[in-house]
Structures are given as structure tokens and as C-alpha cells.
């Protein structure tokens, strides 16, 4: 009896110590989640190491939604990049405060030529080439848990396609629309494919179009989320309507389409990456590009990607550091929309490694996590 009481006392003391260490163990689930919702992502990573319960809650979408509405989330930039001589591209993440690009440890299948769609908490990687052949494979990269999941494959194998997250014309729910990428066997019945998040299925969409566009070079969902503005590799401009399932040529052409890359729509204005380190802008109904002023120092850089993060423009460029070490630089730019002026808020090297001989930045976008 005495020994048994001693064990009980020891167990009680141990449980009390565990409660002090873990801090949140004794709280009801709702209160527990409510407390975690006030923490930063770095704090949640540390909390997740305490126990399986902490790990499960820290990675839940319910907690992400609570943190999002409480403005506890931070903008992380995710990059899909091929660093040579690595055999395949990898995911990297850029912390908003530390500003260092870190590799995400994931086992990925080797694929190039994919298209990407960013959702609230993750990124879809769609199609591409595997062993030199187009694939119908689709993966979802969960940016909360840093996990990759298989998604139901498309009906058509596609590579070099274009994809947008837009509002469906019938039920006004967001769906993924994928255009082209199967142009060797393309016709109006298989050129567009749609993914329904609720059913987890793909459906081919028969479209009405007087002319099948060639391979789409750039595409953007417009502000109403019901139209896609697209430019093919010959510079011809098209607009896709979800409500009418039509892909119509606008009768206009984009001059020098190879010199206009990474198109983005921001505050009713198109931006793109031009040649010679220039950032260009134009209004959707105008066809003459103008240069964003105030960024002249970037004209000496080889800019390789443009995206937006926290209402700021973000750009990446490749450079040679000391002793010919390969570096990837990053800059955040605020825009004064009235005069289309840019101001560099921060710039610096976010990756530096002597083991790499070159890089190809395939995708970059920001998410709040």
C-alpha cells in the first residue's frame, strides 16, 4: 500500500510537471485552439514538437482559418526552382522576416513544364513532363503542413498548359480551369479541363471558339473572377468566359510577346517583366506598355521572376557573389499607382551556395500561413 501510494504521488507530481511544461494540456479543445490561434507560425512549429495533440492542432485548417481572421498569419513566398546539378526542381520557402530561402524537404517526382494554381493554403502542380512525356498527374502542396498529396489526375495528359482559379459560371464557386497543353491532339472538346474542389473530379469542357489558340504564353484571372485574359505564343489576345464557355479573340495582338513575361494583374493594372531588368505596366484596355519608374538600378540585373507579396511587387534575380558563388537576390517594391512609380523597400541575397552551377526559377507566389 505504501509503495503504491508512493507511485501515485510520483505520477501526480509528474503529471503536474508535464502540465507546467506543456502549458496548454489541461485546457478544453476549443480554448486550446483559441490560444494557439494567437501564435506566429514559428511558435506553432515549436509547439508542434511537444506532442501529437499539439502537432495535429498546429497543422489543422481550422486553426489556420482562425489565425487568418485574427490577422495572425504572415506572407511566405514559395518558390519552385531547379538548382543545377540537382536532377529535378524543388520547393523553397522565403520567411517574411528572416528573408532566407530554405529548401522544403519533400520527396517529389521529377517533372518540368507544369502549370501552377495558388489557393488559400496551398499550391496545385498540374501536368508537365515525366521522362520526356506529358502527364495527367496533379499534386497539391499543402503549405501549412509542408506535405504533398496526390490529386485525381486530369483526363488529358498536358504539358506547358495554363491554369487559373476562377468562378464557375453556374454556381459561382471557384474551380481550376486548365487551358491547352495537349496541343498535339487538341480540339474544342478537350482543350479546356475543369477541376471541381467539392467532388474532387475533372471534367472536359467543350468550348465555343472561332479559332483554337496556339499554346498560351500568359494568362490571368480578371478581377471579376469570371474571365481569363490570355495571350498566346504569337501574341494574339483572347478572353475566356466561364458563363458562356467561349474563348474569343479580341482582335488585338501583343507586340514582342517573348519580351513580356510573368504577367500579373494588380489594382486594375497589368504588370510584367520586360527585357533589360525593366518592369512594365499597362491598363487592360490599352496596348502600349510603359516602364515603372524609380527602379533604374535594377536594369543592370538579370531579373528571372516577378510576383506579388502583401500588396507589394516582389522580384528575383540571379547574381554572382564573392568567389563566383551563385546567389539568388530578392527585392520587395512598393508601387505608387497614381504615377506608376516604384520604390525598393528591401533587397538582398536570399540564397547563396557554392555547390550549385545554375538555376531555373519556375514559379513563385505568396501565401498567408
Coordinates of C-alpha atoms in Angstrom, one line a residue:
X1 CA 0.0 0.0 0.0
X2 CA 2.7 2.4 0.9
X3 CA 4.7 1.6 -2.2
X4 CA 1.5 2.0 -4.2
X5 CA 0.8 5.4 -2.6
X6 CA 4.4 6.5 -3.4
X7 CA 3.9 5.6 -7.0
X8 CA 0.6 7.5 -7.2
X9 CA 2.2 10.6 -5.6
X10 CA 5.1 10.3 -8.1
X11 CA 2.7 10.0 -11.0
X12 CA 0.7 13.0 -9.8
X13 CA 3.9 15.1 -9.5
X14 CA 4.9 14.0 -13.0
X15 CA 1.6 15.0 -14.4
X16 CA 1.8 18.4 -12.7
X17 CA 5.2 18.9 -14.1
X18 CA 4.1 17.9 -17.6
X19 CA 1.2 20.4 -17.3
X20 CA 3.7 23.2 -16.4
X21 CA 5.9 22.3 -19.3
X22 CA 3.2 21.9 -21.9
X23 CA 1.2 24.8 -20.5
X24 CA -1.9 24.1 -22.6
X25 CA -2.5 20.4 -21.8
X26 CA -5.3 20.9 -19.3
X27 CA -7.3 23.3 -21.5
X28 CA -10.5 22.2 -23.3
X29 CA -10.1 21.7 -27.1
X30 CA -11.8 24.9 -28.1
X31 CA -9.8 27.0 -25.6
X32 CA -6.7 25.2 -26.6
X33 CA -7.2 26.1 -30.3
X34 CA -8.2 29.6 -29.4
X35 CA -4.8 30.1 -27.6
X36 CA -2.8 28.7 -30.5
X37 CA -4.6 31.0 -33.0
X38 CA -2.8 33.9 -31.5
X39 CA 0.7 32.5 -32.1
X40 CA 3.0 33.0 -35.1
X41 CA 3.9 30.2 -37.5
X42 CA 7.4 29.9 -36.0
X43 CA 5.8 29.5 -32.5
X44 CA 3.5 26.8 -33.8
X45 CA 6.4 24.9 -35.3
X46 CA 7.9 24.8 -31.8
X47 CA 4.6 23.9 -30.2
X48 CA 4.1 21.0 -32.6
X49 CA 7.2 19.3 -31.2
X50 CA 5.6 19.0 -27.7
X51 CA 3.1 16.2 -28.5
X52 CA 0.9 14.6 -31.2
X53 CA -2.0 16.7 -30.0
X54 CA -0.1 19.9 -30.4
X55 CA 1.2 18.8 -33.8
X56 CA -2.3 17.8 -35.0
X57 CA -3.9 21.1 -34.0
X58 CA -1.0 23.3 -35.2
X59 CA -1.4 21.8 -38.7
X60 CA -5.2 22.0 -38.9
X61 CA -7.0 24.1 -41.4
X62 CA -9.4 25.2 -38.6
X63 CA -6.6 26.8 -36.8
X64 CA -5.3 28.4 -40.0
X65 CA -8.8 30.0 -40.6
X66 CA -8.9 31.3 -37.0
X67 CA -5.4 32.8 -37.4
X68 CA -6.3 34.2 -40.8
X69 CA -9.3 36.1 -39.4
X70 CA -7.3 37.3 -36.4
X71 CA -4.6 38.6 -38.7
X72 CA -2.0 36.3 -37.1
X73 CA -0.8 34.8 -40.4
X74 CA 2.3 36.0 -42.3
X75 CA 3.1 36.2 -46.0
X76 CA 5.5 33.4 -47.0
X77 CA 6.8 33.3 -50.6
X78 CA 7.0 29.8 -52.1
X79 CA 9.4 29.1 -54.9
X80 CA 9.6 26.1 -57.2
X81 CA 13.1 26.1 -58.6
X82 CA 15.6 23.8 -60.4
X83 CA 19.1 24.2 -58.9
X84 CA 21.6 22.5 -61.1
X85 CA 23.2 19.9 -60.9
X86 CA 20.2 18.6 -58.9
X87 CA 18.2 16.2 -61.1
X88 CA 14.8 17.8 -60.5
X89 CA 13.1 21.0 -59.3
X90 CA 12.5 21.6 -55.6
X91 CA 10.2 23.7 -53.4
X92 CA 11.7 26.5 -51.3
X93 CA 10.1 28.9 -48.8
X94 CA 11.1 32.5 -48.0
X95 CA 10.4 33.7 -44.5
X96 CA 9.0 37.2 -44.3
X97 CA 11.3 38.3 -41.5
X98 CA 14.4 36.2 -41.8
X99 CA 14.4 36.6 -45.6
X100 CA 16.4 33.5 -46.3
X101 CA 15.3 30.9 -48.9
X102 CA 15.1 27.5 -47.3
X103 CA 14.5 24.2 -49.0
X104 CA 11.4 22.3 -48.1
X105 CA 12.3 18.7 -47.6
X106 CA 9.9 16.8 -49.8
X107 CA 10.2 13.7 -52.0
X108 CA 9.0 14.8 -55.4
X109 CA 8.6 13.2 -58.7
X110 CA 10.9 14.8 -61.4
X111 CA 8.7 17.0 -63.6
X112 CA 9.1 20.1 -65.7
X113 CA 6.6 22.0 -67.8
X114 CA 3.9 22.1 -65.1
X115 CA 1.4 24.9 -64.5
X116 CA 0.5 26.1 -61.0
X117 CA -2.6 27.4 -59.2
X118 CA -2.4 29.0 -55.8
X119 CA -5.2 28.6 -53.3
X120 CA -5.6 29.9 -49.8
X121 CA -3.3 27.4 -48.1
X122 CA -1.5 25.5 -50.9
X123 CA -0.4 25.2 -54.5
X124 CA -1.6 22.8 -57.2
X125 CA 1.1 21.5 -59.6
X126 CA -0.6 20.4 -62.8
X127 CA 0.7 18.2 -65.6
X128 CA 4.2 18.6 -67.0
X129 CA 6.7 16.2 -68.5
X130 CA 7.8 13.0 -66.8
X131 CA 10.6 11.2 -68.6
X132 CA 10.0 13.5 -71.6
X133 CA 6.3 12.6 -71.9
X134 CA 3.3 14.7 -70.9
X135 CA 1.5 13.6 -67.8
X136 CA -2.0 14.0 -66.4
X137 CA -0.7 13.9 -62.8
X138 CA -1.7 16.6 -60.3
X139 CA -0.2 17.3 -56.9
X140 CA -1.3 19.6 -54.1
X141 CA 1.5 21.1 -52.0
X142 CA 0.0 21.9 -48.5
X143 CA 1.9 25.0 -47.3
X144 CA 0.5 24.6 -43.8
X145 CA 2.0 21.1 -43.2
X146 CA 4.6 21.2 -46.0
X147 CA 3.2 17.9 -47.4
X148 CA 2.4 16.9 -50.9
X149 CA -0.7 14.9 -51.8
X150 CA -1.8 13.2 -55.0
X151 CA -4.9 14.7 -56.6
X152 CA -7.2 12.9 -59.1
X153 CA -5.4 13.1 -62.4
X154 CA -6.8 15.0 -65.4
X155 CA -8.5 13.2 -68.2
X156 CA -5.8 14.6 -70.7
X157 CA -2.0 14.5 -70.4
X158 CA -0.8 18.1 -70.6
X159 CA 2.5 19.9 -70.6
X160 CA 3.0 23.7 -70.9
X161 CA -0.6 24.3 -70.1
X162 CA -2.0 27.4 -68.5
X163 CA -4.3 27.3 -65.4
X164 CA -6.4 29.8 -63.4
X165 CA -8.6 29.8 -60.3
X166 CA -11.8 31.4 -61.5
X167 CA -15.5 31.5 -60.6
X168 CA -17.7 28.9 -62.3
X169 CA -20.5 30.5 -64.3
X170 CA -23.3 28.3 -62.9
X171 CA -22.9 28.1 -59.2
X172 CA -20.3 30.9 -58.6
X173 CA -17.9 28.5 -56.8
X174 CA -14.2 28.7 -57.5
X175 CA -12.8 26.0 -59.8
X176 CA -9.5 25.3 -61.5
X177 CA -9.6 25.8 -65.3
X178 CA -6.7 24.4 -67.3
X179 CA -6.2 25.5 -70.9
X180 CA -4.2 23.8 -73.6
X181 CA -1.0 21.8 -73.0
X182 CA -2.3 18.9 -75.2
X183 CA -2.0 20.7 -78.5
X184 CA -0.8 17.7 -80.5
X185 CA -4.3 16.2 -80.1
X186 CA -6.2 19.3 -79.1
X187 CA -9.7 20.2 -80.3
X188 CA -12.6 22.2 -78.8
X189 CA -13.8 19.2 -76.8
X190 CA -10.6 18.6 -74.8
X191 CA -8.7 21.8 -74.8
X192 CA -10.2 23.1 -71.5
X193 CA -10.5 20.9 -68.4
X194 CA -12.1 21.9 -65.1
X195 CA -11.4 20.7 -61.6
X196 CA -14.3 20.8 -59.0
X197 CA -13.0 21.0 -55.4
X198 CA -16.2 19.7 -53.9
X199 CA -16.4 16.5 -56.0
X200 CA -12.6 16.1 -56.5
X201 CA -13.1 15.4 -60.2
X202 CA -12.0 16.7 -63.6
X203 CA -14.4 17.3 -66.5
X204 CA -13.6 18.2 -70.1
X205 CA -15.3 21.4 -71.1
X206 CA -16.5 21.9 -74.7
X207 CA -15.8 25.5 -75.7
X208 CA -17.1 27.7 -78.4
X209 CA -14.3 29.4 -80.3
X210 CA -13.8 30.6 -83.8
X211 CA -10.2 29.8 -83.6
X212 CA -8.2 27.4 -81.4
X213 CA -5.5 29.5 -79.8
X214 CA -1.9 28.3 -80.0
X215 CA -0.1 27.5 -76.9
X216 CA -1.0 30.1 -74.2
X217 CA 2.0 32.1 -73.0
X218 CA 0.4 34.2 -70.3
X219 CA -3.0 34.1 -68.6
X220 CA -4.6 35.9 -65.7
X221 CA -8.0 35.7 -64.0
X222 CA -9.6 39.1 -64.1
X223 CA -10.9 40.9 -61.1
X224 CA -14.4 39.7 -61.6
X225 CA -13.1 36.1 -61.4
X226 CA -15.3 35.1 -64.3
X227 CA -13.0 35.8 -67.2
X228 CA -9.4 34.8 -68.1
X229 CA -7.3 37.2 -70.1
X230 CA -4.8 35.2 -72.2
X231 CA -2.0 35.8 -74.7
X232 CA -0.8 33.0 -77.0
X233 CA 2.8 32.5 -78.2
X234 CA 2.1 34.5 -81.3
X235 CA 0.9 37.5 -79.3
X236 CA -2.8 37.1 -80.1
X237 CA -5.1 38.2 -77.2
X238 CA -8.1 36.0 -76.1
X239 CA -10.7 36.3 -73.3
X240 CA -12.3 33.2 -71.9
X241 CA -15.8 33.5 -70.3
X242 CA -16.9 30.9 -67.8
X243 CA -20.6 31.8 -68.1
X244 CA -20.6 31.3 -71.8
X245 CA -17.8 28.8 -72.2
X246 CA -16.4 30.8 -75.0
X247 CA -12.8 31.6 -75.9
X248 CA -12.8 34.7 -78.1
X249 CA -10.1 36.6 -79.9
X250 CA -10.1 40.3 -79.0
X251 CA -8.8 41.3 -82.4
X252 CA -5.6 42.7 -80.9
X253 CA -2.0 41.4 -80.7
X254 CA 0.6 41.8 -78.1
X255 CA 3.8 43.0 -79.8
X256 CA 7.0 41.1 -78.9
X257 CA 5.3 38.5 -76.6
X258 CA 8.7 36.9 -75.9
X259 CA 9.8 40.1 -74.2
X260 CA 6.9 40.2 -71.8
X261 CA 6.9 37.6 -69.1
X262 CA 5.3 36.9 -65.7
X263 CA 2.2 38.9 -66.3
X264 CA 0.3 40.0 -63.1
X265 CA -2.9 41.9 -62.5
X266 CA -2.7 44.3 -59.6
X267 CA -5.1 47.2 -58.8
X268 CA -6.7 47.0 -62.3
X269 CA -3.3 47.2 -63.9
X270 CA -1.2 44.7 -65.8
X271 CA 2.5 44.3 -64.8
X272 CA 5.1 42.2 -66.5
X273 CA 8.9 41.6 -66.5
X274 CA 10.4 43.2 -69.6
X275 CA 13.9 42.9 -71.0
X276 CA 17.0 44.6 -69.6
X277 CA 15.7 44.4 -66.0
X278 CA 12.7 46.6 -66.7
X279 CA 9.3 46.3 -65.0
X280 CA 6.5 47.3 -67.3
X281 CA 2.8 48.2 -66.8
X282 CA -0.3 48.9 -68.9
X283 CA -4.1 49.1 -68.4
X284 CA -6.1 46.1 -69.7
X285 CA -7.8 48.1 -72.5
X286 CA -4.5 49.8 -73.6
X287 CA -1.8 48.1 -75.6
X288 CA 1.2 50.3 -75.0
X289 CA 3.5 49.2 -72.2
X290 CA 5.2 51.8 -70.0
X291 CA 8.1 51.4 -67.6
X292 CA 7.7 51.6 -63.9
X293 CA 9.9 54.5 -62.9
X294 CA 12.2 54.6 -59.9
X295 CA 13.7 51.2 -60.4
X296 CA 16.6 52.1 -62.7
X297 CA 19.2 50.4 -60.5
X298 CA 17.5 47.0 -61.4
X299 CA 18.3 47.5 -65.1
X300 CA 21.7 46.1 -64.5
X301 CA 20.3 42.8 -63.1
X302 CA 19.1 39.7 -64.8
X303 CA 15.5 39.5 -63.4
X304 CA 14.1 36.0 -63.6
X305 CA 10.8 36.1 -61.8
X306 CA 8.1 38.6 -60.8
X307 CA 5.3 38.1 -58.3
X308 CA 3.3 40.0 -55.7
X309 CA 3.5 39.6 -51.9
X310 CA 1.5 41.6 -49.3
X311 CA 0.4 44.3 -51.8
X312 CA 4.0 44.7 -52.9
X313 CA 5.7 43.6 -56.1
X314 CA 8.5 41.0 -55.5
X315 CA 11.2 40.2 -57.9
X316 CA 14.1 37.7 -58.0
X317 CA 17.3 37.9 -60.0
X318 CA 20.4 35.8 -60.3
X319 CA 23.9 37.1 -59.4
X320 CA 27.5 36.0 -58.8
X321 CA 28.7 36.5 -55.3
X322 CA 32.3 36.5 -54.0
X323 CA 34.5 33.8 -55.5
X324 CA 31.9 33.2 -58.2
X325 CA 29.3 31.8 -55.7
X326 CA 25.8 31.6 -57.2
X327 CA 23.4 33.9 -55.4
X328 CA 19.7 34.5 -55.7
X329 CA 18.6 38.0 -54.9
X330 CA 15.2 39.2 -53.9
X331 CA 13.6 42.7 -53.7
X332 CA 10.2 44.0 -52.4
X333 CA 8.9 47.1 -54.2
X334 CA 6.0 49.4 -53.2
X335 CA 4.0 51.0 -56.0
X336 CA 2.6 54.5 -56.1
X337 CA -0.2 53.7 -58.5
X338 CA -1.1 57.3 -59.4
X339 CA 2.2 57.8 -61.2
X340 CA 3.3 54.2 -61.6
X341 CA 6.4 54.8 -59.5
X342 CA 8.3 52.0 -57.7
X343 CA 10.3 52.2 -54.6
X344 CA 12.6 49.4 -53.4
X345 CA 11.7 48.7 -49.8
X346 CA 14.2 45.9 -49.3
X347 CA 16.7 43.9 -51.4
X348 CA 19.4 41.3 -50.6
X349 CA 20.7 37.8 -51.3
X350 CA 18.2 35.2 -50.1
X351 CA 20.2 32.2 -51.3
X352 CA 24.0 31.7 -51.6
X353 CA 25.6 28.3 -52.3
X354 CA 28.8 27.3 -53.9
X355 CA 27.6 23.8 -54.8
X356 CA 25.1 25.0 -57.5
X357 CA 26.2 25.9 -61.0
X358 CA 22.9 27.4 -62.2
X359 CA 19.2 27.8 -61.5
X360 CA 15.8 28.0 -63.2
X361 CA 13.1 29.6 -61.2
X362 CA 9.9 28.1 -62.5
X363 CA 7.3 29.5 -60.1
X364 CA 7.0 32.0 -57.2
X365 CA 3.9 33.2 -55.3
X366 CA 3.0 34.2 -51.7
X367 CA 0.5 32.7 -49.3
X368 CA -0.6 33.7 -45.8
X369 CA 0.3 30.8 -43.4

